[in-house]
Amino acid sequence: MPLGERVALRAMGPGDAEALWRWNHDSEVMRWMDDTYAQTPEQVRERLTERPRNAYGDLLFGVETLDDAVLVGLVALHGAEPEKGIATLDIYLGEKTYWGQGLATDAMRTACRYAFEDMRLHKVTLTVVTENHAARKVYEKVGFVEEGRLRKVFRRDGAWYDMFTMGLLSTELR
């Protein structure tokens, strides 16, 4: 279990379905993330039950606080290939009462450290909607840099937004 200063990353399972369902149905949490089709809590539990165990190319971790062992979010590393040494990272904190406390930064740093040290990757990439200033601030704090811009690829409330592609090399982690 990768440990940060304030969070631990652990495998997610069927017992996390209620929290995941609640987060995915909260418009504030999902504001700058891709929507998926609506699922019932039972469907989310089934998806987590049937999901293959974490493996090198597809990892899904719950972000749990060290202080009170509360599941507050998730982080995924996917698309990793040893030959290329690159993976894509997705993260969000769903428990809004824990926002603004540095947990996302710690979770990002912990996931990236795991990617570089344990998975021996060379680079981690992500995309972020240009208007998601809070997320971008977290990414930059950890060392991610803007590498490009995808024009008008994210739609929310009838408007199209650009996305930044960002990358972090193993030597750049802060």
PDB file of C-alpha atoms in Angstrom:
ATOM      1  CA  MET A   1       0.000   0.000   0.000  1.00  0.00           C
ATOM      2  CA  PRO A   2       1.682   3.245  -1.121  1.00  0.00           C
ATOM      3  CA  LEU A   3       1.840   5.720   1.754  1.00  0.00           C
ATOM      4  CA  GLY A   4       2.037   9.475   1.566  1.00  0.00           C
ATOM      5  CA  GLU A   5       2.378  11.962   4.388  1.00  0.00           C
ATOM      6  CA  ARG A   6      -1.393  12.172   4.930  1.00  0.00           C
ATOM      7  CA  VAL A   7      -2.949   9.520   2.671  1.00  0.00           C
ATOM      8  CA  ALA A   8      -2.618   5.875   1.777  1.00  0.00           C
ATOM      9  CA  LEU A   9      -3.448   4.429  -1.625  1.00  0.00           C
ATOM     10  CA  ARG A  10      -5.249   1.093  -1.459  1.00  0.00           C
ATOM     11  CA  ALA A  11      -7.047  -1.203  -3.868  1.00  0.00           C
ATOM     12  CA  MET A  12     -10.724  -0.402  -4.293  1.00  0.00           C
ATOM     13  CA  GLY A  13     -13.353  -3.090  -3.890  1.00  0.00           C
ATOM     14  CA  PRO A  14     -17.110  -3.686  -3.761  1.00  0.00           C
ATOM     15  CA  GLY A  15     -17.301  -2.104  -0.309  1.00  0.00           C
ATOM     16  CA  ASP A  16     -16.408   1.240  -1.895  1.00  0.00           C
ATOM     17  CA  ALA A  17     -19.387   1.218  -4.269  1.00  0.00           C
ATOM     18  CA  GLU A  18     -21.628   3.512  -2.217  1.00  0.00           C
ATOM     19  CA  ALA A  19     -18.992   6.249  -1.971  1.00  0.00           C
ATOM     20  CA  LEU A  20     -18.102   5.958  -5.665  1.00  0.00           C
ATOM     21  CA  TRP A  21     -21.775   6.092  -6.658  1.00  0.00           C
ATOM     22  CA  ARG A  22     -22.345   9.148  -4.441  1.00  0.00           C
ATOM     23  CA  TRP A  23     -19.324  10.995  -5.869  1.00  0.00           C
ATOM     24  CA  ASN A  24     -20.277  10.188  -9.457  1.00  0.00           C
ATOM     25  CA  HIS A  25     -23.741  11.646  -8.873  1.00  0.00           C
ATOM     26  CA  ASP A  26     -22.528  14.893  -7.309  1.00  0.00           C
ATOM     27  CA  SER A  27     -22.486  17.623  -9.950  1.00  0.00           C
ATOM     28  CA  GLU A  28     -19.902  19.677  -8.049  1.00  0.00           C
ATOM     29  CA  VAL A  29     -17.492  16.734  -7.785  1.00  0.00           C
ATOM     30  CA  MET A  30     -17.989  15.802 -11.445  1.00  0.00           C
ATOM     31  CA  ARG A  31     -17.952  19.392 -12.779  1.00  0.00           C
ATOM     32  CA  TRP A  32     -14.760  19.042 -14.854  1.00  0.00           C
ATOM     33  CA  MET A  33     -14.774  15.293 -15.438  1.00  0.00           C
ATOM     34  CA  ASP A  34     -16.245  13.186 -18.204  1.00  0.00           C
ATOM     35  CA  ASP A  35     -19.729  11.967 -17.431  1.00  0.00           C
ATOM     36  CA  THR A  36     -20.572   8.310 -17.666  1.00  0.00           C
ATOM     37  CA  TYR A  37     -24.003   6.820 -18.034  1.00  0.00           C
ATOM     38  CA  ALA A  38     -26.000   6.724 -14.810  1.00  0.00           C
ATOM     39  CA  GLN A  39     -25.625   3.577 -12.749  1.00  0.00           C
ATOM     40  CA  THR A  40     -27.363   2.309  -9.651  1.00  0.00           C
ATOM     41  CA  PRO A  41     -25.320   1.603  -6.516  1.00  0.00           C
ATOM     42  CA  GLU A  42     -25.762  -2.109  -7.279  1.00  0.00           C
ATOM     43  CA  GLN A  43     -24.303  -1.665 -10.777  1.00  0.00           C
ATOM     44  CA  VAL A  44     -21.306   0.191  -9.352  1.00  0.00           C
ATOM     45  CA  ARG A  45     -20.789  -2.605  -6.804  1.00  0.00           C
ATOM     46  CA  GLU A  46     -21.008  -5.194  -9.582  1.00  0.00           C
ATOM     47  CA  ARG A  47     -18.493  -3.268 -11.690  1.00  0.00           C
ATOM     48  CA  LEU A  48     -16.058  -3.139  -8.758  1.00  0.00           C
ATOM     49  CA  THR A  49     -16.637  -6.841  -8.049  1.00  0.00           C
ATOM     50  CA  GLU A  50     -15.976  -7.874 -11.653  1.00  0.00           C
ATOM     51  CA  ARG A  51     -13.069  -5.514 -12.169  1.00  0.00           C
ATOM     52  CA  PRO A  52      -9.797  -7.412 -12.586  1.00  0.00           C
ATOM     53  CA  ARG A  53      -7.288  -7.097  -9.765  1.00  0.00           C
ATOM     54  CA  ASN A  54      -4.802  -4.279 -10.031  1.00  0.00           C
ATOM     55  CA  ALA A  55      -2.109  -5.108 -12.552  1.00  0.00           C
ATOM     56  CA  TYR A  56       0.837  -3.199 -13.994  1.00  0.00           C
ATOM     57  CA  GLY A  57      -1.078  -1.614 -16.876  1.00  0.00           C
ATOM     58  CA  ASP A  58      -4.278  -0.804 -14.975  1.00  0.00           C
ATOM     59  CA  LEU A  59      -4.245   0.308 -11.348  1.00  0.00           C
ATOM     60  CA  LEU A  60      -7.173   1.735  -9.393  1.00  0.00           C
ATOM     61  CA  PHE A  61      -6.470   2.975  -5.883  1.00  0.00           C
ATOM     62  CA  GLY A  62      -8.739   4.447  -3.273  1.00  0.00           C
ATOM     63  CA  VAL A  63      -7.318   7.501  -1.516  1.00  0.00           C
ATOM     64  CA  GLU A  64      -7.735   7.004   2.218  1.00  0.00           C
ATOM     65  CA  THR A  65      -6.785   9.450   4.965  1.00  0.00           C
ATOM     66  CA  LEU A  66      -4.150   8.228   7.413  1.00  0.00           C
ATOM     67  CA  ASP A  67      -5.694  10.161  10.321  1.00  0.00           C
ATOM     68  CA  ASP A  68      -9.186   8.677  10.263  1.00  0.00           C
ATOM     69  CA  ALA A  69      -9.102   5.984   7.515  1.00  0.00           C
ATOM     70  CA  VAL A  70     -11.833   7.698   5.460  1.00  0.00           C
ATOM     71  CA  LEU A  71     -12.021   6.965   1.732  1.00  0.00           C
ATOM     72  CA  VAL A  72     -11.925  10.443   0.174  1.00  0.00           C
ATOM     73  CA  GLY A  73     -11.173   9.805  -3.498  1.00  0.00           C
ATOM     74  CA  LEU A  74      -9.498   7.681  -6.097  1.00  0.00           C
ATOM     75  CA  VAL A  75      -6.467   7.655  -8.329  1.00  0.00           C
ATOM     76  CA  ALA A  76      -5.878   5.503 -11.405  1.00  0.00           C
ATOM     77  CA  LEU A  77      -2.749   4.751 -13.388  1.00  0.00           C
ATOM     78  CA  HIS A  78      -3.599   3.174 -16.702  1.00  0.00           C
ATOM     79  CA  GLY A  79      -2.110   2.428 -20.078  1.00  0.00           C
ATOM     80  CA  ALA A  80       1.306   1.646 -18.600  1.00  0.00           C
ATOM     81  CA  GLU A  81       3.606  -0.334 -20.842  1.00  0.00           C
ATOM     82  CA  PRO A  82       7.084  -1.318 -19.658  1.00  0.00           C
ATOM     83  CA  GLU A  83       8.479  -0.791 -23.166  1.00  0.00           C
ATOM     84  CA  LYS A  84       7.354   2.844 -23.271  1.00  0.00           C
ATOM     85  CA  GLY A  85       7.668   3.696 -19.580  1.00  0.00           C
ATOM     86  CA  ILE A  86       4.616   5.965 -19.624  1.00  0.00           C
ATOM     87  CA  ALA A  87       1.224   5.846 -17.881  1.00  0.00           C
ATOM     88  CA  THR A  88      -1.818   8.114 -17.750  1.00  0.00           C
ATOM     89  CA  LEU A  89      -3.050   9.291 -14.369  1.00  0.00           C
ATOM     90  CA  ASP A  90      -6.597  10.205 -13.297  1.00  0.00           C
ATOM     91  CA  ILE A  91      -7.500  11.490  -9.846  1.00  0.00           C
ATOM     92  CA  TYR A  92     -10.321  13.088  -7.941  1.00  0.00           C
ATOM     93  CA  LEU A  93     -11.408  13.648  -4.377  1.00  0.00           C
ATOM     94  CA  GLY A  94     -15.107  12.971  -3.945  1.00  0.00           C
ATOM     95  CA  GLU A  95     -15.493  13.862  -0.278  1.00  0.00           C
ATOM     96  CA  LYS A  96     -15.946  17.616  -0.472  1.00  0.00           C
ATOM     97  CA  THR A  97     -15.439  18.140   3.269  1.00  0.00           C
ATOM     98  CA  TYR A  98     -11.812  17.100   2.683  1.00  0.00           C
ATOM     99  CA  TRP A  99     -11.183  19.535  -0.188  1.00  0.00           C
ATOM    100  CA  GLY A 100      -8.583  22.252   0.294  1.00  0.00           C
ATOM    101  CA  GLN A 101      -6.557  20.346   2.898  1.00  0.00           C
ATOM    102  CA  GLY A 102      -3.647  19.231   0.710  1.00  0.00           C
ATOM    103  CA  LEU A 103      -4.859  15.640   0.378  1.00  0.00           C
ATOM    104  CA  ALA A 104      -5.055  15.773  -3.428  1.00  0.00           C
ATOM    105  CA  THR A 105      -1.481  17.027  -3.619  1.00  0.00           C
ATOM    106  CA  ASP A 106      -0.303  14.267  -1.293  1.00  0.00           C
ATOM    107  CA  ALA A 107      -2.249  11.648  -3.256  1.00  0.00           C
ATOM    108  CA  MET A 108      -0.763  12.912  -6.553  1.00  0.00           C
ATOM    109  CA  ARG A 109       2.760  12.896  -5.167  1.00  0.00           C
ATOM    110  CA  THR A 110       2.262   9.415  -3.691  1.00  0.00           C
ATOM    111  CA  ALA A 111       0.830   7.995  -6.941  1.00  0.00           C
ATOM    112  CA  CYS A 112       3.622   9.506  -9.021  1.00  0.00           C
ATOM    113  CA  ARG A 113       6.301   8.272  -6.617  1.00  0.00           C
ATOM    114  CA  TYR A 114       4.762   4.793  -6.898  1.00  0.00           C
ATOM    115  CA  ALA A 115       4.755   5.081 -10.709  1.00  0.00           C
ATOM    116  CA  PHE A 116       8.414   6.077 -10.837  1.00  0.00           C
ATOM    117  CA  GLU A 117       9.884   3.952  -8.052  1.00  0.00           C
ATOM    118  CA  ASP A 118       7.764   0.793  -8.040  1.00  0.00           C
ATOM    119  CA  MET A 119       6.570   0.651 -11.640  1.00  0.00           C
ATOM    120  CA  ARG A 120       9.849   2.115 -12.953  1.00  0.00           C
ATOM    121  CA  LEU A 121       8.068   4.445 -15.324  1.00  0.00           C
ATOM    122  CA  HIS A 122       9.801   7.377 -16.960  1.00  0.00           C
ATOM    123  CA  LYS A 123       6.768   9.646 -17.392  1.00  0.00           C
ATOM    124  CA  VAL A 124       3.213  10.203 -16.157  1.00  0.00           C
ATOM    125  CA  THR A 125       0.715  12.130 -18.270  1.00  0.00           C
ATOM    126  CA  LEU A 126      -2.767  13.546 -17.724  1.00  0.00           C
ATOM    127  CA  THR A 127      -5.321  15.892 -19.229  1.00  0.00           C
ATOM    128  CA  VAL A 128      -7.196  18.648 -17.431  1.00  0.00           C
ATOM    129  CA  VAL A 129      -9.946  21.030 -18.532  1.00  0.00           C
ATOM    130  CA  THR A 130      -8.454  24.513 -18.829  1.00  0.00           C
ATOM    131  CA  GLU A 131     -11.093  25.900 -16.454  1.00  0.00           C
ATOM    132  CA  ASN A 132     -10.273  23.412 -13.681  1.00  0.00           C
ATOM    133  CA  HIS A 133      -7.897  25.792 -11.917  1.00  0.00           C
ATOM    134  CA  ALA A 134      -7.826  23.906  -8.590  1.00  0.00           C
ATOM    135  CA  ALA A 135      -6.701  20.655 -10.227  1.00  0.00           C
ATOM    136  CA  ARG A 136      -4.133  22.399 -12.378  1.00  0.00           C
ATOM    137  CA  LYS A 137      -2.656  24.062  -9.283  1.00  0.00           C
ATOM    138  CA  VAL A 138      -2.261  20.643  -7.625  1.00  0.00           C
ATOM    139  CA  TYR A 139      -0.613  19.167 -10.720  1.00  0.00           C
ATOM    140  CA  GLU A 140       1.840  22.046 -11.054  1.00  0.00           C
ATOM    141  CA  LYS A 141       2.701  21.837  -7.332  1.00  0.00           C
ATOM    142  CA  VAL A 142       3.810  18.235  -7.868  1.00  0.00           C
ATOM    143  CA  GLY A 143       5.853  19.187 -10.952  1.00  0.00           C
ATOM    144  CA  PHE A 144       3.588  18.594 -13.960  1.00  0.00           C
ATOM    145  CA  VAL A 145       4.146  20.944 -16.898  1.00  0.00           C
ATOM    146  CA  GLU A 146       1.830  21.873 -19.739  1.00  0.00           C
ATOM    147  CA  GLU A 147       2.788  20.044 -22.933  1.00  0.00           C
ATOM    148  CA  GLY A 148      -0.065  20.921 -25.236  1.00  0.00           C
ATOM    149  CA  ARG A 149      -3.618  22.046 -25.671  1.00  0.00           C
ATOM    150  CA  LEU A 150      -6.544  20.086 -27.073  1.00  0.00           C
ATOM    151  CA  ARG A 151      -9.012  22.549 -28.499  1.00  0.00           C
ATOM    152  CA  LYS A 152     -12.740  22.308 -27.695  1.00  0.00           C
ATOM    153  CA  VAL A 153     -12.793  18.647 -26.626  1.00  0.00           C
ATOM    154  CA  PHE A 154     -14.757  18.837 -23.359  1.00  0.00           C
ATOM    155  CA  ARG A 155     -18.416  19.790 -23.243  1.00  0.00           C
ATOM    156  CA  ARG A 156     -20.199  21.059 -20.155  1.00  0.00           C
ATOM    157  CA  ASP A 157     -23.475  22.983 -19.881  1.00  0.00           C
ATOM    158  CA  GLY A 158     -23.676  23.484 -23.631  1.00  0.00           C
ATOM    159  CA  ALA A 159     -20.199  25.020 -23.940  1.00  0.00           C
ATOM    160  CA  TRP A 160     -17.002  23.516 -25.342  1.00  0.00           C
ATOM    161  CA  TYR A 161     -13.745  23.815 -23.384  1.00  0.00           C
ATOM    162  CA  ASP A 162     -10.112  23.186 -24.174  1.00  0.00           C
ATOM    163  CA  MET A 163      -7.987  20.709 -22.244  1.00  0.00           C
ATOM    164  CA  PHE A 164      -4.311  20.872 -21.381  1.00  0.00           C
ATOM    165  CA  THR A 165      -2.119  17.822 -21.720  1.00  0.00           C
ATOM    166  CA  MET A 166       0.420  17.774 -18.909  1.00  0.00           C
ATOM    167  CA  GLY A 167       3.398  15.566 -18.206  1.00  0.00           C
ATOM    168  CA  LEU A 168       5.783  14.765 -15.401  1.00  0.00           C
ATOM    169  CA  LEU A 169       9.151  13.083 -15.912  1.00  0.00           C
ATOM    170  CA  SER A 170      10.617  10.931 -13.147  1.00  0.00           C
ATOM    171  CA  THR A 171      13.316  13.553 -12.539  1.00  0.00           C
ATOM    172  CA  GLU A 172      10.769  16.352 -12.072  1.00  0.00           C
ATOM    173  CA  LEU A 173       8.675  15.060  -9.150  1.00  0.00           C
ATOM    174  CA  ARG A 174       8.533  17.591  -6.317  1.00  0.00           C
TER     175      ARG A 174
END
